[in-house]
Coordinates of C-alpha atoms in Angstrom, one line a residue:
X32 CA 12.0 134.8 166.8
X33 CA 10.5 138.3 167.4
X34 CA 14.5 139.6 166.3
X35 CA 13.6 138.1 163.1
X36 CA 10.1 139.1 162.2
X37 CA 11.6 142.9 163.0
X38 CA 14.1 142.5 160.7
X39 CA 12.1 141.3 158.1
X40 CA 9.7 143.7 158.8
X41 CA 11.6 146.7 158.5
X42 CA 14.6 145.8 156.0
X43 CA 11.3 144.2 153.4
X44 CA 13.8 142.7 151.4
X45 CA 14.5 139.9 149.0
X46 CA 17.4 137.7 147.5
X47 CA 17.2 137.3 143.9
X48 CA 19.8 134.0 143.4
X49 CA 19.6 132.9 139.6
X50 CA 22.6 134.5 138.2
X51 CA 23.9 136.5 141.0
X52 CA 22.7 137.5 144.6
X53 CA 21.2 140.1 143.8
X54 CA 19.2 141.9 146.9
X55 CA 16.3 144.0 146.0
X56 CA 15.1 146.9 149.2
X57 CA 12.9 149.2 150.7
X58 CA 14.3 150.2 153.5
X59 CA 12.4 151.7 156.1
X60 CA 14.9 154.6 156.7
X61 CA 15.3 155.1 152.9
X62 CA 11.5 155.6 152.9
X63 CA 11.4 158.0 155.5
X64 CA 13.8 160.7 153.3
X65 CA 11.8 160.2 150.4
X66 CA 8.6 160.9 152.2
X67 CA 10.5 164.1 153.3
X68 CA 11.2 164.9 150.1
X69 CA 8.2 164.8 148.7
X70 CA 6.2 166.9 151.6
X71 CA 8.8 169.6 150.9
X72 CA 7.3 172.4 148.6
X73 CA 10.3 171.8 146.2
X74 CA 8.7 168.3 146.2
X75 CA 5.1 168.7 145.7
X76 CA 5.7 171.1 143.0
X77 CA 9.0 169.9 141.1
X78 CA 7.8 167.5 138.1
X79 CA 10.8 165.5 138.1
X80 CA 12.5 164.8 141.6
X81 CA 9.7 162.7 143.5
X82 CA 7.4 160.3 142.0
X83 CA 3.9 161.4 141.9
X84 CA 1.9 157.8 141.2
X85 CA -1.0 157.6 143.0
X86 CA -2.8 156.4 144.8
X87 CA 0.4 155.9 146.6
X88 CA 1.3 159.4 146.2
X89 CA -1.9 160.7 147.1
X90 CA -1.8 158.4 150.7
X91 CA 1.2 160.1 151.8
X92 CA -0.1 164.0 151.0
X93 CA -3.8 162.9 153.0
X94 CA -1.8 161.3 155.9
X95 CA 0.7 163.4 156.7
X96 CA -1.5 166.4 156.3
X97 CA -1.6 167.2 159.9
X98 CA 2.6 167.7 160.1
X99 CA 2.8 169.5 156.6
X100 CA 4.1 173.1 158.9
X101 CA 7.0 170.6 160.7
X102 CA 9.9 172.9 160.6
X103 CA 12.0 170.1 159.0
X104 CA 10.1 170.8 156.2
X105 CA 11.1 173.9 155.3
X106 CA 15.1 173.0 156.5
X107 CA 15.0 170.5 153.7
X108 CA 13.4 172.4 151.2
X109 CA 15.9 171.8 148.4
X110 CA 15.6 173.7 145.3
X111 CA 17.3 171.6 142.0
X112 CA 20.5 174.2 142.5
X113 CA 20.7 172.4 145.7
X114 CA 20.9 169.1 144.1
X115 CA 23.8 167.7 146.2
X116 CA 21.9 168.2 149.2
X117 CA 18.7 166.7 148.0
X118 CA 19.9 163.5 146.5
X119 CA 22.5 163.7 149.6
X120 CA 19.4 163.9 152.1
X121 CA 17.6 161.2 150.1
X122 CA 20.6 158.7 149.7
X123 CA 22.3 159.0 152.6
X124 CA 19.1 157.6 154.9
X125 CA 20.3 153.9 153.6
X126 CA 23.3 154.2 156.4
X127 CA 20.5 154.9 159.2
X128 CA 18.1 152.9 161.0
X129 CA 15.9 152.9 163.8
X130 CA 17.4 151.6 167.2
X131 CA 15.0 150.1 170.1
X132 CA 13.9 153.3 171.5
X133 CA 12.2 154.4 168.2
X134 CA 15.2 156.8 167.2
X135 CA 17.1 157.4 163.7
X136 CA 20.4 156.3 164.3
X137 CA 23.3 156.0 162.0
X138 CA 24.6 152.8 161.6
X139 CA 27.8 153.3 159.2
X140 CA 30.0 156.2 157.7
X141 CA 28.4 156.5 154.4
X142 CA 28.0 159.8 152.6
X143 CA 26.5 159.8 149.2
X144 CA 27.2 163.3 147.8
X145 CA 29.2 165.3 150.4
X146 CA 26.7 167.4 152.3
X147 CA 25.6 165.7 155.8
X148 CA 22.2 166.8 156.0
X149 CA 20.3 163.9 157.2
X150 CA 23.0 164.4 160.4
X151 CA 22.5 167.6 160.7
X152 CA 18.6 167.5 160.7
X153 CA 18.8 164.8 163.0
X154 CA 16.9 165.7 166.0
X155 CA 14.3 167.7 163.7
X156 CA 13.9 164.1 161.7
X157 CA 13.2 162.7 164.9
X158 CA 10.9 164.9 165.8
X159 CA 9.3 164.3 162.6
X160 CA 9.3 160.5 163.0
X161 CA 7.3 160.7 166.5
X162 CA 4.6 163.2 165.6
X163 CA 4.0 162.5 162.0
X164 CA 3.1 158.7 163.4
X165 CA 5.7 157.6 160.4
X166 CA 6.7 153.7 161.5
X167 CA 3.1 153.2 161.8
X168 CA 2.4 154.6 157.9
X169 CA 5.5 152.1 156.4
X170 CA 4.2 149.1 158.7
X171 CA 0.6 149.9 156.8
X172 CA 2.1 149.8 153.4
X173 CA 4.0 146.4 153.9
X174 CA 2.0 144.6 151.5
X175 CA 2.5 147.4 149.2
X176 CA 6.2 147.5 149.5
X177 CA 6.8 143.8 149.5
X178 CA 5.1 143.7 146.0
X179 CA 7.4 145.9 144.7
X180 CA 10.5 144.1 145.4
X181 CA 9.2 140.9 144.6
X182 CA 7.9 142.1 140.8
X183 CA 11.6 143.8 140.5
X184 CA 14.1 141.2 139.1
X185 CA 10.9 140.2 136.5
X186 CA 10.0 143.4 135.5
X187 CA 14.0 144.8 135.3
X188 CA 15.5 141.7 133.9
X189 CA 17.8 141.2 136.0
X190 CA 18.6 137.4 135.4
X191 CA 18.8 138.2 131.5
X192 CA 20.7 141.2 132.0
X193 CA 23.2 139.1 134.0
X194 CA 23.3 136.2 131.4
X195 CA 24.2 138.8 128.8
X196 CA 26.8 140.2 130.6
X197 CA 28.3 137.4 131.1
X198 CA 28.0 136.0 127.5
X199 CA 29.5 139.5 126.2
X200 CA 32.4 140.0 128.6
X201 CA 34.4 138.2 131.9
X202 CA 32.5 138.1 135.1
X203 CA 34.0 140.9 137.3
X204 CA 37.6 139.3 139.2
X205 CA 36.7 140.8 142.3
X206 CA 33.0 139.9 142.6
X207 CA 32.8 137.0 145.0
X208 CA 33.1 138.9 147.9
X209 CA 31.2 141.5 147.2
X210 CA 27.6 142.5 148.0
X211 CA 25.2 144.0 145.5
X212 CA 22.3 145.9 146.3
X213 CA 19.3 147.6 144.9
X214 CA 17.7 150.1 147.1
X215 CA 14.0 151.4 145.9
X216 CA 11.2 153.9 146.8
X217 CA 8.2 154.2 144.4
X218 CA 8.7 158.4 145.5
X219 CA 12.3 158.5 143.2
X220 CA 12.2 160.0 140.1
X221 CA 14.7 161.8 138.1
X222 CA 17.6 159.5 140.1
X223 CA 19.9 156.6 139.0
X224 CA 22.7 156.7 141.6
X225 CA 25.6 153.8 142.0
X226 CA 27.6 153.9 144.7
X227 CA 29.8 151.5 146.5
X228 CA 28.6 152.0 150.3
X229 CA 32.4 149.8 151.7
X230 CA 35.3 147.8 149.8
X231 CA 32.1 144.9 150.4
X232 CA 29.2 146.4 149.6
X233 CA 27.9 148.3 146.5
X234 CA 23.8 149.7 146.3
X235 CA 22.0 150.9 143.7
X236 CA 19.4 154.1 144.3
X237 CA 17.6 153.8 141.1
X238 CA 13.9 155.3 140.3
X239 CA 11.6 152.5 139.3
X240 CA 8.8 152.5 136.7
X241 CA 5.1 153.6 137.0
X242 CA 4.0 150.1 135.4
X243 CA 5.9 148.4 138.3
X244 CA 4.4 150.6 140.6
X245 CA 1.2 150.0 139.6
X246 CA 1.1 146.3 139.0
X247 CA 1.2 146.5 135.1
X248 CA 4.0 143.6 134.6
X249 CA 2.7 142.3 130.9
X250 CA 1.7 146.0 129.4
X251 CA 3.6 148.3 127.3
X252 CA 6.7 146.2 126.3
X253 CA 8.8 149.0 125.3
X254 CA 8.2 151.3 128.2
X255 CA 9.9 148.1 130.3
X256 CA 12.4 148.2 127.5
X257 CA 13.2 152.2 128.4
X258 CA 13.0 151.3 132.2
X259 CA 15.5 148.8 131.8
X260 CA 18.1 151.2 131.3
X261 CA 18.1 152.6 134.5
X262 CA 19.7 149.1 136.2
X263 CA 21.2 148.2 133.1
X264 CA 23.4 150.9 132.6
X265 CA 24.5 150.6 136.3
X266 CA 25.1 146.7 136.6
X267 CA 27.1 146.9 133.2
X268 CA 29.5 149.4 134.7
X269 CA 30.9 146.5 136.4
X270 CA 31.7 144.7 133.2
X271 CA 32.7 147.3 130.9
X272 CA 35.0 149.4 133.7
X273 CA 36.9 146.4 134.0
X274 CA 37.9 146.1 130.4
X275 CA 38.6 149.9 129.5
X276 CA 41.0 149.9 132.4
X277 CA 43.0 146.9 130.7
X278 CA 43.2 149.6 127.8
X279 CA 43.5 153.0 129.6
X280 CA 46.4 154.3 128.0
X281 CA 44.6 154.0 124.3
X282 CA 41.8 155.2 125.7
X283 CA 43.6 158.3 126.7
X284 CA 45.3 158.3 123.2
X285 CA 42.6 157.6 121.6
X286 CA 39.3 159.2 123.1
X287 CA 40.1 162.8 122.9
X288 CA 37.2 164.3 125.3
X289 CA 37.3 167.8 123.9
X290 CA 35.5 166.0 121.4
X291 CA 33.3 163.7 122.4
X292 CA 32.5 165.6 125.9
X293 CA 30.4 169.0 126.2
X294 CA 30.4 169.2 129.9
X295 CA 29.3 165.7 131.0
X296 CA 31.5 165.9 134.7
X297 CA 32.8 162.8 133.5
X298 CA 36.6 163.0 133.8
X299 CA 39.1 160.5 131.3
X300 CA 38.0 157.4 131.1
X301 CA 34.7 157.7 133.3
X302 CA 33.1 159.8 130.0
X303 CA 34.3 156.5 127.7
X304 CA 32.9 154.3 130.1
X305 CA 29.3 155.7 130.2
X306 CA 29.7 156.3 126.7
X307 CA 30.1 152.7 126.4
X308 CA 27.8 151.0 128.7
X309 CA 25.0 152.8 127.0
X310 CA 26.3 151.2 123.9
X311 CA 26.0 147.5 125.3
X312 CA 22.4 148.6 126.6
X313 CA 21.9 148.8 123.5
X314 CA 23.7 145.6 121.6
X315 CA 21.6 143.9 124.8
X316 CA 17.9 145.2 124.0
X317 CA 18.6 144.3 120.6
X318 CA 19.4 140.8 121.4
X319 CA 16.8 140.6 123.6
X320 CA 13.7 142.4 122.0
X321 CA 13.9 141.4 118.0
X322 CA 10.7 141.9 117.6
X323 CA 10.5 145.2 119.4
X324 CA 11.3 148.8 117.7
X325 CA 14.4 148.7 119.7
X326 CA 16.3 151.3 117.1
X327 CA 13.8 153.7 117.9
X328 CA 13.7 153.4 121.8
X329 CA 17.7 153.4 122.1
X330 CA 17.2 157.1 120.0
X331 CA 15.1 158.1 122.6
X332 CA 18.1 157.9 125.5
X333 CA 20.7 158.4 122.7
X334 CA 18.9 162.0 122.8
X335 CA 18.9 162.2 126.6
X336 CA 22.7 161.0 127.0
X337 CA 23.4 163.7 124.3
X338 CA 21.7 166.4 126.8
X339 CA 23.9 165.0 129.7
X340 CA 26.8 165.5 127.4
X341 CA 27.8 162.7 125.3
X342 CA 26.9 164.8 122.1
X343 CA 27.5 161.6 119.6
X344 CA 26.3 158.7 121.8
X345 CA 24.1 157.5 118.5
X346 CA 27.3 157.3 116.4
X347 CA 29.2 156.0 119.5
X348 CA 26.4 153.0 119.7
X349 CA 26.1 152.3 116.2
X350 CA 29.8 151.5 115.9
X351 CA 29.8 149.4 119.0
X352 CA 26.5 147.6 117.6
X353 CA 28.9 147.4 114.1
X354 CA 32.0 146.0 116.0
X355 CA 29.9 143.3 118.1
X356 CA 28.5 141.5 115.1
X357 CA 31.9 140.6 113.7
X358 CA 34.1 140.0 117.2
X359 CA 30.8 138.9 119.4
X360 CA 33.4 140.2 122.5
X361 CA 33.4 143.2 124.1
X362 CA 37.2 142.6 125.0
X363 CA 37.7 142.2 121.2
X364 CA 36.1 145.4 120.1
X365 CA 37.9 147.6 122.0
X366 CA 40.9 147.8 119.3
X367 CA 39.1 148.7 116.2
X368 CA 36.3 150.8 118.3
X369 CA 39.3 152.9 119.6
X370 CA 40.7 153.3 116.1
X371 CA 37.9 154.6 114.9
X372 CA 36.6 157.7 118.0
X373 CA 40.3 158.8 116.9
X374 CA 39.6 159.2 113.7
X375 CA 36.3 160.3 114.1
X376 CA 36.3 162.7 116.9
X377 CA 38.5 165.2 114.7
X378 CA 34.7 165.6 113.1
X379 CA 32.7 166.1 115.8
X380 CA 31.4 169.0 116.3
X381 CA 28.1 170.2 117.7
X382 CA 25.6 172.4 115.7
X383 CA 23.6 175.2 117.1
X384 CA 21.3 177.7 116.0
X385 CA 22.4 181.1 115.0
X386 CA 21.2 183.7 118.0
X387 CA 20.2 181.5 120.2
X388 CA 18.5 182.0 123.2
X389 CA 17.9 185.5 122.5
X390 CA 16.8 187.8 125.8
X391 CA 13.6 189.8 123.9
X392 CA 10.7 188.5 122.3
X393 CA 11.6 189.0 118.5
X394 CA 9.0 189.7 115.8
X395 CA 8.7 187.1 113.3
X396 CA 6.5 186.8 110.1
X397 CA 4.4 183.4 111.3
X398 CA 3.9 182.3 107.3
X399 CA 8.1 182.8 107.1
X400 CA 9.7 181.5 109.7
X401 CA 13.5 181.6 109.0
X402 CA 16.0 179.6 111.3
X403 CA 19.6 179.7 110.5
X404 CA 22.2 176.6 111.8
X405 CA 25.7 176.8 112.6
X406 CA 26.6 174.3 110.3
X407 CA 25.0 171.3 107.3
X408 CA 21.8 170.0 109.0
X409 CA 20.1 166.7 107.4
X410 CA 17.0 168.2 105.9
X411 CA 14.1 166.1 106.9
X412 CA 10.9 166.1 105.3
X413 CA 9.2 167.2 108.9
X414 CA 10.1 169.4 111.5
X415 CA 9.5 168.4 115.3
X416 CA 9.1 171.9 117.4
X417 CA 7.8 172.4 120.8
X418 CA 6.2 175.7 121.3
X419 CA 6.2 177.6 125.1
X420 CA 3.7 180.3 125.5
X421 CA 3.9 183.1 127.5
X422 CA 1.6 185.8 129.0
X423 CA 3.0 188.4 131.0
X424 CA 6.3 187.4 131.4
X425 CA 5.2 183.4 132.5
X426 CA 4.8 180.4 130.7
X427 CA 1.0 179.2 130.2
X428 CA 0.7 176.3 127.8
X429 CA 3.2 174.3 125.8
X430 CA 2.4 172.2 122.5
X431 CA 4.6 170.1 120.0
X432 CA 4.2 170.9 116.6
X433 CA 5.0 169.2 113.5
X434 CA 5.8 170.9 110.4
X435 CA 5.2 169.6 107.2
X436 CA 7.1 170.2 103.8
X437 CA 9.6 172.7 105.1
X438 CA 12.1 174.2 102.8
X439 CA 15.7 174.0 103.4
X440 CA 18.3 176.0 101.4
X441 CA 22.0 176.7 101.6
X442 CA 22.8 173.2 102.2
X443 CA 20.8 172.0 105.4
X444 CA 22.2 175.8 107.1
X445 CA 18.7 177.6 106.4
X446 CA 15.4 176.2 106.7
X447 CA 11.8 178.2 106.7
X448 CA 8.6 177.2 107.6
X449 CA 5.1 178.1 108.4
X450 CA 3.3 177.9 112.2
X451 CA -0.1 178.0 113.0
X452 CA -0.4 178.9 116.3
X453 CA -2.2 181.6 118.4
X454 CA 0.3 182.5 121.1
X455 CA 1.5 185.9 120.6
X456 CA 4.6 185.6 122.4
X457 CA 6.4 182.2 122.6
X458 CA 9.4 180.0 122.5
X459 CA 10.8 177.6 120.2
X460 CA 12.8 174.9 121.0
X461 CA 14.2 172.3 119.2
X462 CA 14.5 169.6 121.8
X463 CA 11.7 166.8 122.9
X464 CA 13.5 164.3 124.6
X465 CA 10.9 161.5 124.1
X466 CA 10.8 161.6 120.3
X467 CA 13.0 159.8 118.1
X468 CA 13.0 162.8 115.5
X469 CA 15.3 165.9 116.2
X470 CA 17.5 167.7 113.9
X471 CA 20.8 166.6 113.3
X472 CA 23.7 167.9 111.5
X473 CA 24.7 166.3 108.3
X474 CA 27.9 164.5 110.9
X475 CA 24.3 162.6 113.0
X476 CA 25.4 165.1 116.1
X477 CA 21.9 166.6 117.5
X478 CA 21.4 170.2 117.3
X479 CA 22.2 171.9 120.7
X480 CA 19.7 170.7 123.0
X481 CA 19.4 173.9 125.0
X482 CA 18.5 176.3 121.8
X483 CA 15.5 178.0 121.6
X484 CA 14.4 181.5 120.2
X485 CA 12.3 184.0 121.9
X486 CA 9.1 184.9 119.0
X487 CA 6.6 187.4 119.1
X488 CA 4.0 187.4 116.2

């Protein structure tokens, strides 16, 4: 009996049986590298990596106060150029467990992202573990914890997002004897990481919202709707994968990623597939949410896939969206969808503004600003800008700026405004990834998301 209680205890984990076994965790090993993580310096002052939500947040900084100089925290101070060992670090803790003497053990070969650092820090995590009091701060947060997988499958959708699936395409052939996992730490941000652990077992490492951290289940409908994704889009890999490898070979013909791929790291027919199961994210929030704006929240990570690489994920989605309402299969759509990235990717191309990312501070008349594009740009009646001061070399303040009634000449290639700001030195950049406005060529592919200009008025 006392066997059992431990394992509950310190696994905190619950099966989600409606449409699939679906196992939500906390693992108290998984905790403990995110906790690392985010006493690191890289992790108290990086705004993206760890989750800052207190009062959570704030517990961990006040309680493990008296171990912040642990030399482990300086081993595993990542910096985002050491991203393969920080997610490796974080990741890799899920194959690790505490034996009965109280140690971090390693239970199975599992290695998330190639670097071994959680073995190699071993004795200095240990160390850690026993002076930092640690098993004593996740036993505290139980209650915490448990709420947190318990609100999961309502908050995420996980039965609807299986019921969709399953309406759209085949249930995966080789699913019955596999296990699926979702492994969670309120600390992840910035994280959305699938991988299959054995030929048996397959866990999710996805960040989780601040409403679900925070209790807000029935608030803000459309920021669930935009945390959705981050499940969605893995869960529906093992649907859509399925199909495009029944049509590789016109995927190859007909997917030409010269076009369609600016970097991604997506090789053949991984770039199609993440191309497309942001797509059926899409055909199911739409489905879903008729009442919600959901055009305008799928711009928002049509902008952010665009940024990772997939420069005409809109057009991509629209088609697929197009091609669902007549064949209602994602099997079916395949043929014509493939037909048409052939003919369309011959198009593609994406625009960027002339000089770029200059290296000096350039002079500009603030009443007359000129900004010259590459190619045709749609010429919208407002301009979206975000403006990055800087004093003495460093960045000080940032602002987003809309500008009203610019004029565009030479065809959508030349557009001038006016600004009415007060930094003296500052750059402009064309990019806010949370807006559903940007500037697009007259083809619907997004300006270069890394262009900005260096000013000085």
């Amino acid at each position: 009996m006392k066997k059992i209680i431990l394992i509950i205890t310190l696994v905190l984990s619950v099966s989600l049986a409606a449409q699939r076994d679906v196992k939500i965790e906390l693992p108290e090993s998984y905790e403990l590298g995110n906790i690392i993580l985010a006493l690191t310096e890289y992790g108290k002052t990086d705004p993206y990596d760890v989750q800052k939500v207190s009062p959570y947040y704030d517990e961990i900084m006040s309680y493990f106060e008296p171990v912040k100089d642990h030399p482990l925290l300086k081993k595993v101070n990542y910096s985002r150029k050491d991203w393969k060992k920080f997610l490796g670090f974080r990741t890799d803790f899920y194959a690790f467990s505490f034996d009965g003497n109280g140690l971090l053990t390693r239970d199975f070969p599992f290695n998330s992202f190639g670097p071994k650092e959680v073995d190699e820090n071993l004795e200095l995590i240990n160390d850690f573990v026993k002076k930092s009091n640690y098993r004593a701060f996740y036993k505290n947060h139980q209650q915490f914890y448990h709420s947190l997988i318990a609100n999961y499958k309502e908050y995420y959708y996980i039965n609807d997002t299986y019921a969709f699936l399953d309406k759209i395409a085949e249930r995966p052939a080789n699913e019955g004897g596999k296990k699926y996992i979702i492994a969670i730490s309120p600390l992840v941000g910035g994280q959305n990481c699938h991988r299959d652990i054995n030929s048996t077992l397959t866990v999710d490492f996805p960040n989780i919202g601040e409403d679900l951290i925070l209790g807000n289940l029935k608030d803000n409908l459309a920021r669930r709707i935009l945390d959705n994704h981050t499940v969605f889009s893995e869960i529906d890999h093992g649907y859509v994968n399925p199909v495009s490898d029944k049509y590789s070979k016109e995927i190859a013909a007909n997917f030409n990623l010269a076009n369609w791929d600016k970097n991604s790291g997506y090789p053949g027919i991984n770039s199609f597939n993440e191309y497309m199961t942001w797509a059926v994210y899409d055909l199911f929030i739409r489905e879903k949410f008729p009442k919600e704006k959901t055009d305008s929240l799928s711009a928002i990570y049509h902008k952010v896939n665009i940024r990772r690489g997939f420069i005409a994920q809109n057009l991509f989605s629209e088609k697929v969206i197009q091609f669902y309402k007549k064949h209602k299969s994602l099997d079916k759509l395949y043929t014509p969808l493939l037909q048409w990235t052939k003919t369309t990717g011959k198009k593609i191309s994406q625009p960027s503004v002339v000089n770029a990312n200059n290296k000096d501070f350039k002079k500009v008349d603030l009443s007359n600003v000129v900004v010259q594009f590459t190619e045709p740009m749609k010429k919208t009646a407002t301009l979206q800008l975000r403006l990055f001061e800087y004093v003495d070399g460093k960045e000080t303040n940032n602002t987003v700026f809309i500008v009203k009634n610019p004029v565009w000449s030479k065809d959508g290639k030349e557009v001038k405004f006016k600004l009415d700001t007060s930094y003296k030195n500052f750059e402009l950049r064309f990019y806010i990834w949370n807006s559903i406005a940007g500037f697009y060529s007259q083809n619907g592919i997004l300006l270069n998301p890394d262009n900005y200009l260096l000013l000085s008025s």
